Amino acid sequence: MNVKPIYSLALLAAIFSCTESQKEPYKFQVSDLEPHIIKLASDEFEGRMPFSEGETKTINYLESEFKSLGLEPGNGNSYFQDVPLVSINSTASSEMTIKSPTNSVVLEGLKDYVIWTQRTEAEVAFEDAEIVFAGFGIVAPEYGWDDYKNIDVTGKIVMVLVNDPGFGTDDDTFFKGNTMTYYGRWTYKYEEAIRQGALGVLIVHNTIPAGYGFNVVQNRWNSKQLYLDDRGSDSYKLAFEGWVALSTANKLFEMAGMNEREMLAKARKADFQATSMNLKASSSLTVATTYDVSKNVIAKVTGSTKPEEYIIYSAHWDHLGIGKPDETGDNIYNGALDNASGTAALLALAKAFSTEEKPERTVIFLAVTAEEQGLWGSLYYALNPVFPKEQTVANINMDGINPYGKMKDVSIIGVGQSDMEDLLNEELAKVGRYSAPDPTPTAGYYFRSDHFSFAKVGIPALYIGTGIDHFEKGKEYGKQLEDEYVQKYYHKPSDEYDPTRWNLDGAVDDVQLLYAVGRNLANSAIWPNWKANSEFRAIREAYMK
């Protein structure tokens, strides 16, 4: 299907005003959200962990709700899409030996480095593997940047820096300055190294550009990780992925006879040339694997005039299940905000679209699995779409819906990425609200929820965060609430629905907002595009010519 995206925002507004359904849009109430949040975040659902009884209860509940609303199954005759996954428990050796031509050093696992593997053979070992310093490990043609030019790293270990060269420059024309691009995201470093045929990757940890301490990285030491089960494919896997502490990296630079400050300065320039450190590394990992199948849940409202053009609303249904007890003895990680609230919003939106006259385009409601383990449910859908990406207009993702009451603002995660933010701002203006940039752009939140899986295949995606400009008590109070959630509730058993603490009036406003954006898109001819400087624009244009 050849579709030419429309770029003029004036034209977008004109089309929106002409194509608004004559019927009054659905008006959301707290009652559209609260019962679903209470149910999904109850102990009965056991924290909604994939492969658990909690998963079975969750997906059955979602199927039942979609059916009761009269929505059609989204995958042929089924509301489910199988997502084959593999759980890999890689146990790394407690030591890694590094040799130079004149001496050697033994690094201590967990303290000096953290490594794991996506390979599934029983043992993964490497001996005397050459280490190459590859700068930021980035290949970005739109910036004239290639850290792998004129070097072959096949079978070698690359040591690379976290984030991207723009960080710390305050120059938003150089990459995006202090706003992390995908090239700065740690997952990209591994993906690019795979394309280059590297044996393994060690990312140099640095707290400020990483946005978190080395202790966060250490949580992956000898722990189980979920990945997509790609048995039968010939996809290449690194022998290991990992991180090295900054102090340890400096020791390796010293062993290599390199000045670390000088090398870091060179790495920030486009003419940087990756170079061998003349060091060789040896270590190993043992691997245990378990295969299983989780499920995405998909429902749809078929469009009346353009049924083969699709708007996708998404939210992840999973959370962390049953785990380590907190100080009260509670061991169920209920995930009320993250993401029973977003899943409840998905059901509320499904109700709205099923209540109104049919939209012109088909609207999809996609509840994905395994977000907490690596965005795997949404990535599997993006790589194995039920509805072709060439005919998918946009994605609107919900991961946490405002529990703090009415806000004047919403946060746009990934400002400057796509036309979707302009459509959002138009709707905000109608109700006297405004958008604010992500308050922590260095953290790369745009790459940490399910909308990103759609972005990776070129589909413009919108993801908003809760604002902080509280209608009654202002920004300081709103920021206090946000900080309190992170400290007391995020990924803890305490993330439960508490009517004395939650105020869903703001959630209603935000769901109404996302409904307006999707409803307008579903009743128009608009094809949003990526902004000119987005790293995802070329992907979209390659198949939309």
JSON list of C-alpha atoms in Angstrom, two decimals, residues 172-315:
[
{"chain": "A", "resi": 172, "resn": "ASP", "atom": "CA", "xyz": [20.50, 20.20, 20.76]},
{"chain": "A", "resi": 173, "resn": "THR", "atom": "CA", "xyz": [21.72, 20.14, 17.15]},
{"chain": "A", "resi": 174, "resn": "PHE", "atom": "CA", "xyz": [24.53, 17.72, 18.07]},
{"chain": "A", "resi": 175, "resn": "PHE", "atom": "CA", "xyz": [22.60, 14.50, 18.30]},
{"chain": "A", "resi": 176, "resn": "LYS", "atom": "CA", "xyz": [19.97, 15.97, 20.66]},
{"chain": "A", "resi": 177, "resn": "GLY", "atom": "CA", "xyz": [22.21, 17.47, 23.28]},
{"chain": "A", "resi": 178, "resn": "ASN", "atom": "CA", "xyz": [21.23, 16.30, 26.75]},
{"chain": "A", "resi": 179, "resn": "THR", "atom": "CA", "xyz": [18.14, 14.51, 25.44]},
{"chain": "A", "resi": 180, "resn": "MET", "atom": "CA", "xyz": [19.15, 10.90, 24.92]},
{"chain": "A", "resi": 181, "resn": "THR", "atom": "CA", "xyz": [18.70, 9.56, 21.39]},
{"chain": "A", "resi": 182, "resn": "TYR", "atom": "CA", "xyz": [18.19, 5.87, 20.76]},
{"chain": "A", "resi": 183, "resn": "TYR", "atom": "CA", "xyz": [21.88, 5.72, 19.89]},
{"chain": "A", "resi": 184, "resn": "GLY", "atom": "CA", "xyz": [22.56, 6.43, 23.55]},
{"chain": "A", "resi": 185, "resn": "ARG", "atom": "CA", "xyz": [20.33, 3.66, 24.86]},
{"chain": "A", "resi": 186, "resn": "TRP", "atom": "CA", "xyz": [22.25, 0.62, 26.12]},
{"chain": "A", "resi": 187, "resn": "THR", "atom": "CA", "xyz": [20.10, -1.79, 24.13]},
{"chain": "A", "resi": 188, "resn": "TYR", "atom": "CA", "xyz": [21.16, -0.05, 20.91]},
{"chain": "A", "resi": 189, "resn": "LYS", "atom": "CA", "xyz": [24.85, -0.63, 21.76]},
{"chain": "A", "resi": 190, "resn": "TYR", "atom": "CA", "xyz": [24.24, -4.38, 21.79]},
{"chain": "A", "resi": 191, "resn": "GLU", "atom": "CA", "xyz": [22.13, -4.31, 18.62]},
{"chain": "A", "resi": 192, "resn": "GLU", "atom": "CA", "xyz": [24.79, -2.41, 16.67]},
{"chain": "A", "resi": 193, "resn": "ALA", "atom": "CA", "xyz": [27.54, -4.69, 17.95]},
{"chain": "A", "resi": 194, "resn": "ILE", "atom": "CA", "xyz": [25.54, -7.66, 16.65]},
{"chain": "A", "resi": 195, "resn": "ARG", "atom": "CA", "xyz": [25.33, -6.00, 13.22]},
{"chain": "A", "resi": 196, "resn": "GLN", "atom": "CA", "xyz": [29.10, -5.55, 13.35]},
{"chain": "A", "resi": 197, "resn": "GLY", "atom": "CA", "xyz": [29.70, -9.21, 14.24]},
{"chain": "A", "resi": 198, "resn": "ALA", "atom": "CA", "xyz": [31.32, -8.52, 17.61]},
{"chain": "A", "resi": 199, "resn": "LEU", "atom": "CA", "xyz": [31.86, -11.32, 20.11]},
{"chain": "A", "resi": 200, "resn": "GLY", "atom": "CA", "xyz": [30.69, -9.32, 23.10]},
{"chain": "A", "resi": 201, "resn": "VAL", "atom": "CA", "xyz": [30.13, -5.82, 24.50]},
{"chain": "A", "resi": 202, "resn": "LEU", "atom": "CA", "xyz": [31.18, -4.05, 27.68]},
{"chain": "A", "resi": 203, "resn": "ILE", "atom": "CA", "xyz": [29.47, -0.69, 28.19]},
{"chain": "A", "resi": 204, "resn": "VAL", "atom": "CA", "xyz": [31.45, 1.68, 30.40]},
{"chain": "A", "resi": 205, "resn": "HIS", "atom": "CA", "xyz": [29.12, 2.67, 33.21]},
{"chain": "A", "resi": 206, "resn": "ASN", "atom": "CA", "xyz": [28.99, 6.31, 34.26]},
{"chain": "A", "resi": 207, "resn": "THR", "atom": "CA", "xyz": [26.21, 7.34, 36.64]},
{"chain": "A", "resi": 208, "resn": "ILE", "atom": "CA", "xyz": [25.45, 10.79, 35.23]},
{"chain": "A", "resi": 209, "resn": "PRO", "atom": "CA", "xyz": [25.05, 9.93, 31.53]},
{"chain": "A", "resi": 210, "resn": "ALA", "atom": "CA", "xyz": [23.50, 6.56, 32.37]},
{"chain": "A", "resi": 211, "resn": "GLY", "atom": "CA", "xyz": [20.93, 8.11, 34.68]},
{"chain": "A", "resi": 212, "resn": "TYR", "atom": "CA", "xyz": [21.33, 5.42, 37.36]},
{"chain": "A", "resi": 213, "resn": "GLY", "atom": "CA", "xyz": [24.02, 3.93, 39.55]},
{"chain": "A", "resi": 214, "resn": "PHE", "atom": "CA", "xyz": [26.09, 0.80, 38.94]},
{"chain": "A", "resi": 215, "resn": "ASN", "atom": "CA", "xyz": [23.92, -0.93, 41.56]},
{"chain": "A", "resi": 216, "resn": "VAL", "atom": "CA", "xyz": [21.06, -0.95, 39.03]},
{"chain": "A", "resi": 217, "resn": "VAL", "atom": "CA", "xyz": [23.29, -2.77, 36.54]},
{"chain": "A", "resi": 218, "resn": "GLN", "atom": "CA", "xyz": [24.37, -5.19, 39.26]},
{"chain": "A", "resi": 219, "resn": "ASN", "atom": "CA", "xyz": [20.76, -6.36, 39.61]},
{"chain": "A", "resi": 220, "resn": "ARG", "atom": "CA", "xyz": [21.24, -8.33, 36.39]},
{"chain": "A", "resi": 221, "resn": "TRP", "atom": "CA", "xyz": [24.09, -10.38, 37.83]},
{"chain": "A", "resi": 222, "resn": "ASN", "atom": "CA", "xyz": [23.28, -14.09, 37.54]},
{"chain": "A", "resi": 223, "resn": "SER", "atom": "CA", "xyz": [19.54, -13.44, 37.26]},
{"chain": "A", "resi": 224, "resn": "LYS", "atom": "CA", "xyz": [16.87, -14.88, 34.97]},
{"chain": "A", "resi": 225, "resn": "GLN", "atom": "CA", "xyz": [16.03, -12.80, 31.90]},
{"chain": "A", "resi": 226, "resn": "LEU", "atom": "CA", "xyz": [13.20, -13.21, 29.42]},
{"chain": "A", "resi": 227, "resn": "TYR", "atom": "CA", "xyz": [13.76, -12.95, 25.66]},
{"chain": "A", "resi": 228, "resn": "LEU", "atom": "CA", "xyz": [11.84, -13.79, 22.52]},
{"chain": "A", "resi": 229, "resn": "ASP", "atom": "CA", "xyz": [12.16, -17.44, 21.57]},
{"chain": "A", "resi": 230, "resn": "ASP", "atom": "CA", "xyz": [13.62, -17.32, 18.07]},
{"chain": "A", "resi": 231, "resn": "ARG", "atom": "CA", "xyz": [14.47, -20.99, 17.66]},
{"chain": "A", "resi": 232, "resn": "GLY", "atom": "CA", "xyz": [14.63, -21.84, 13.99]},
{"chain": "A", "resi": 233, "resn": "SER", "atom": "CA", "xyz": [16.00, -18.45, 12.98]},
{"chain": "A", "resi": 234, "resn": "ASP", "atom": "CA", "xyz": [19.62, -17.81, 12.14]},
{"chain": "A", "resi": 235, "resn": "SER", "atom": "CA", "xyz": [19.86, -14.59, 14.15]},
{"chain": "A", "resi": 236, "resn": "TYR", "atom": "CA", "xyz": [23.30, -13.95, 15.61]},
{"chain": "A", "resi": 237, "resn": "LYS", "atom": "CA", "xyz": [23.68, -13.56, 19.37]},
{"chain": "A", "resi": 238, "resn": "LEU", "atom": "CA", "xyz": [26.58, -11.96, 21.19]},
{"chain": "A", "resi": 239, "resn": "ALA", "atom": "CA", "xyz": [28.50, -14.34, 23.42]},
{"chain": "A", "resi": 240, "resn": "PHE", "atom": "CA", "xyz": [27.82, -11.85, 26.17]},
{"chain": "A", "resi": 241, "resn": "GLU", "atom": "CA", "xyz": [26.34, -8.44, 26.87]},
{"chain": "A", "resi": 242, "resn": "GLY", "atom": "CA", "xyz": [27.48, -6.47, 29.85]},
{"chain": "A", "resi": 243, "resn": "TRP", "atom": "CA", "xyz": [28.78, -3.45, 31.69]},
{"chain": "A", "resi": 244, "resn": "VAL", "atom": "CA", "xyz": [32.08, -2.52, 33.25]},
{"chain": "A", "resi": 245, "resn": "ALA", "atom": "CA", "xyz": [32.46, -0.12, 36.18]},
{"chain": "A", "resi": 246, "resn": "LEU", "atom": "CA", "xyz": [34.01, 3.25, 35.29]},
{"chain": "A", "resi": 247, "resn": "SER", "atom": "CA", "xyz": [36.92, 2.73, 37.69]},
{"chain": "A", "resi": 248, "resn": "THR", "atom": "CA", "xyz": [37.61, -0.66, 36.09]},
{"chain": "A", "resi": 249, "resn": "ALA", "atom": "CA", "xyz": [37.44, 0.80, 32.58]},
{"chain": "A", "resi": 250, "resn": "ASN", "atom": "CA", "xyz": [40.01, 3.39, 33.60]},
{"chain": "A", "resi": 251, "resn": "LYS", "atom": "CA", "xyz": [42.32, 0.56, 34.75]},
{"chain": "A", "resi": 252, "resn": "LEU", "atom": "CA", "xyz": [41.93, -1.10, 31.37]},
{"chain": "A", "resi": 253, "resn": "PHE", "atom": "CA", "xyz": [42.78, 2.14, 29.57]},
{"chain": "A", "resi": 254, "resn": "GLU", "atom": "CA", "xyz": [45.88, 2.38, 31.74]},
{"chain": "A", "resi": 255, "resn": "MET", "atom": "CA", "xyz": [46.85, -1.23, 30.95]},
{"chain": "A", "resi": 256, "resn": "ALA", "atom": "CA", "xyz": [46.44, -0.39, 27.26]},
{"chain": "A", "resi": 257, "resn": "GLY", "atom": "CA", "xyz": [48.75, 2.60, 27.56]},
{"chain": "A", "resi": 258, "resn": "MET", "atom": "CA", "xyz": [45.90, 4.96, 26.74]},
{"chain": "A", "resi": 259, "resn": "ASN", "atom": "CA", "xyz": [44.97, 8.21, 28.45]},
{"chain": "A", "resi": 260, "resn": "GLU", "atom": "CA", "xyz": [41.31, 7.79, 29.32]},
{"chain": "A", "resi": 261, "resn": "ARG", "atom": "CA", "xyz": [40.53, 11.54, 29.18]},
{"chain": "A", "resi": 262, "resn": "GLU", "atom": "CA", "xyz": [42.13, 11.82, 25.78]},
{"chain": "A", "resi": 263, "resn": "MET", "atom": "CA", "xyz": [40.22, 8.79, 24.47]},
{"chain": "A", "resi": 264, "resn": "LEU", "atom": "CA", "xyz": [36.91, 10.11, 25.80]},
{"chain": "A", "resi": 265, "resn": "ALA", "atom": "CA", "xyz": [37.54, 13.45, 24.12]},
{"chain": "A", "resi": 266, "resn": "LYS", "atom": "CA", "xyz": [38.37, 11.75, 20.81]},
{"chain": "A", "resi": 267, "resn": "ALA", "atom": "CA", "xyz": [35.22, 9.63, 21.03]},
{"chain": "A", "resi": 268, "resn": "ARG", "atom": "CA", "xyz": [33.10, 12.80, 20.96]},
{"chain": "A", "resi": 269, "resn": "LYS", "atom": "CA", "xyz": [34.31, 13.70, 17.48]},
{"chain": "A", "resi": 270, "resn": "ALA", "atom": "CA", "xyz": [32.96, 12.34, 14.21]},
{"chain": "A", "resi": 271, "resn": "ASP", "atom": "CA", "xyz": [36.45, 11.49, 12.96]},
{"chain": "A", "resi": 272, "resn": "PHE", "atom": "CA", "xyz": [37.02, 9.13, 15.91]},
{"chain": "A", "resi": 273, "resn": "GLN", "atom": "CA", "xyz": [38.60, 5.85, 14.87]},
{"chain": "A", "resi": 274, "resn": "ALA", "atom": "CA", "xyz": [37.99, 2.71, 16.91]},
{"chain": "A", "resi": 275, "resn": "THR", "atom": "CA", "xyz": [41.22, 1.11, 17.99]},
{"chain": "A", "resi": 276, "resn": "SER", "atom": "CA", "xyz": [42.46, -2.12, 19.51]},
{"chain": "A", "resi": 277, "resn": "MET", "atom": "CA", "xyz": [43.44, -1.83, 23.16]},
{"chain": "A", "resi": 278, "resn": "ASN", "atom": "CA", "xyz": [45.93, -4.67, 22.73]},
{"chain": "A", "resi": 279, "resn": "LEU", "atom": "CA", "xyz": [44.19, -6.43, 25.61]},
{"chain": "A", "resi": 280, "resn": "LYS", "atom": "CA", "xyz": [42.74, -9.93, 25.65]},
{"chain": "A", "resi": 281, "resn": "ALA", "atom": "CA", "xyz": [39.91, -11.20, 27.85]},
{"chain": "A", "resi": 282, "resn": "SER", "atom": "CA", "xyz": [38.89, -14.66, 29.06]},
{"chain": "A", "resi": 283, "resn": "SER", "atom": "CA", "xyz": [35.84, -15.80, 31.02]},
{"chain": "A", "resi": 284, "resn": "SER", "atom": "CA", "xyz": [32.75, -18.01, 30.76]},
{"chain": "A", "resi": 285, "resn": "LEU", "atom": "CA", "xyz": [29.07, -18.41, 31.59]},
{"chain": "A", "resi": 286, "resn": "THR", "atom": "CA", "xyz": [26.86, -21.43, 32.24]},
{"chain": "A", "resi": 287, "resn": "VAL", "atom": "CA", "xyz": [23.33, -21.29, 30.89]},
{"chain": "A", "resi": 288, "resn": "ALA", "atom": "CA", "xyz": [19.97, -22.81, 31.86]},
{"chain": "A", "resi": 289, "resn": "THR", "atom": "CA", "xyz": [16.94, -22.20, 29.64]},
{"chain": "A", "resi": 290, "resn": "THR", "atom": "CA", "xyz": [13.18, -22.62, 29.95]},
{"chain": "A", "resi": 291, "resn": "TYR", "atom": "CA", "xyz": [10.77, -22.14, 27.04]},
{"chain": "A", "resi": 292, "resn": "ASP", "atom": "CA", "xyz": [7.15, -21.09, 27.38]},
{"chain": "A", "resi": 293, "resn": "VAL", "atom": "CA", "xyz": [4.44, -19.10, 25.62]},
{"chain": "A", "resi": 294, "resn": "SER", "atom": "CA", "xyz": [2.77, -15.97, 26.95]},
{"chain": "A", "resi": 295, "resn": "LYS", "atom": "CA", "xyz": [-0.03, -14.05, 25.24]},
{"chain": "A", "resi": 296, "resn": "ASN", "atom": "CA", "xyz": [-0.90, -10.62, 23.92]},
{"chain": "A", "resi": 297, "resn": "VAL", "atom": "CA", "xyz": [-4.63, -9.82, 23.98]},
{"chain": "A", "resi": 298, "resn": "ILE", "atom": "CA", "xyz": [-6.09, -8.08, 20.89]},
{"chain": "A", "resi": 299, "resn": "ALA", "atom": "CA", "xyz": [-9.55, -6.74, 20.13]},
{"chain": "A", "resi": 300, "resn": "LYS", "atom": "CA", "xyz": [-10.82, -4.38, 17.47]},
{"chain": "A", "resi": 301, "resn": "VAL", "atom": "CA", "xyz": [-13.58, -2.11, 16.21]},
{"chain": "A", "resi": 302, "resn": "THR", "atom": "CA", "xyz": [-13.61, -2.42, 12.41]},
{"chain": "A", "resi": 303, "resn": "GLY", "atom": "CA", "xyz": [-13.65, 0.86, 10.51]},
{"chain": "A", "resi": 304, "resn": "SER", "atom": "CA", "xyz": [-16.65, 1.81, 8.42]},
{"chain": "A", "resi": 305, "resn": "THR", "atom": "CA", "xyz": [-14.94, 3.28, 5.33]},
{"chain": "A", "resi": 306, "resn": "LYS", "atom": "CA", "xyz": [-11.21, 2.58, 5.74]},
{"chain": "A", "resi": 307, "resn": "PRO", "atom": "CA", "xyz": [-11.18, -0.76, 7.56]},
{"chain": "A", "resi": 308, "resn": "GLU", "atom": "CA", "xyz": [-7.64, -1.59, 6.37]},
{"chain": "A", "resi": 309, "resn": "GLU", "atom": "CA", "xyz": [-6.08, 1.45, 8.04]},
{"chain": "A", "resi": 310, "resn": "TYR", "atom": "CA", "xyz": [-5.34, 0.99, 11.73]},
{"chain": "A", "resi": 311, "resn": "ILE", "atom": "CA", "xyz": [-4.94, 3.03, 14.92]},
{"chain": "A", "resi": 312, "resn": "ILE", "atom": "CA", "xyz": [-3.44, 0.96, 17.76]},
{"chain": "A", "resi": 313, "resn": "TYR", "atom": "CA", "xyz": [-3.97, 1.74, 21.44]},
{"chain": "A", "resi": 314, "resn": "SER", "atom": "CA", "xyz": [-1.62, -0.30, 23.62]},
{"chain": "A", "resi": 315, "resn": "ALA", "atom": "CA", "xyz": [-0.90, -1.01, 27.28]}
]
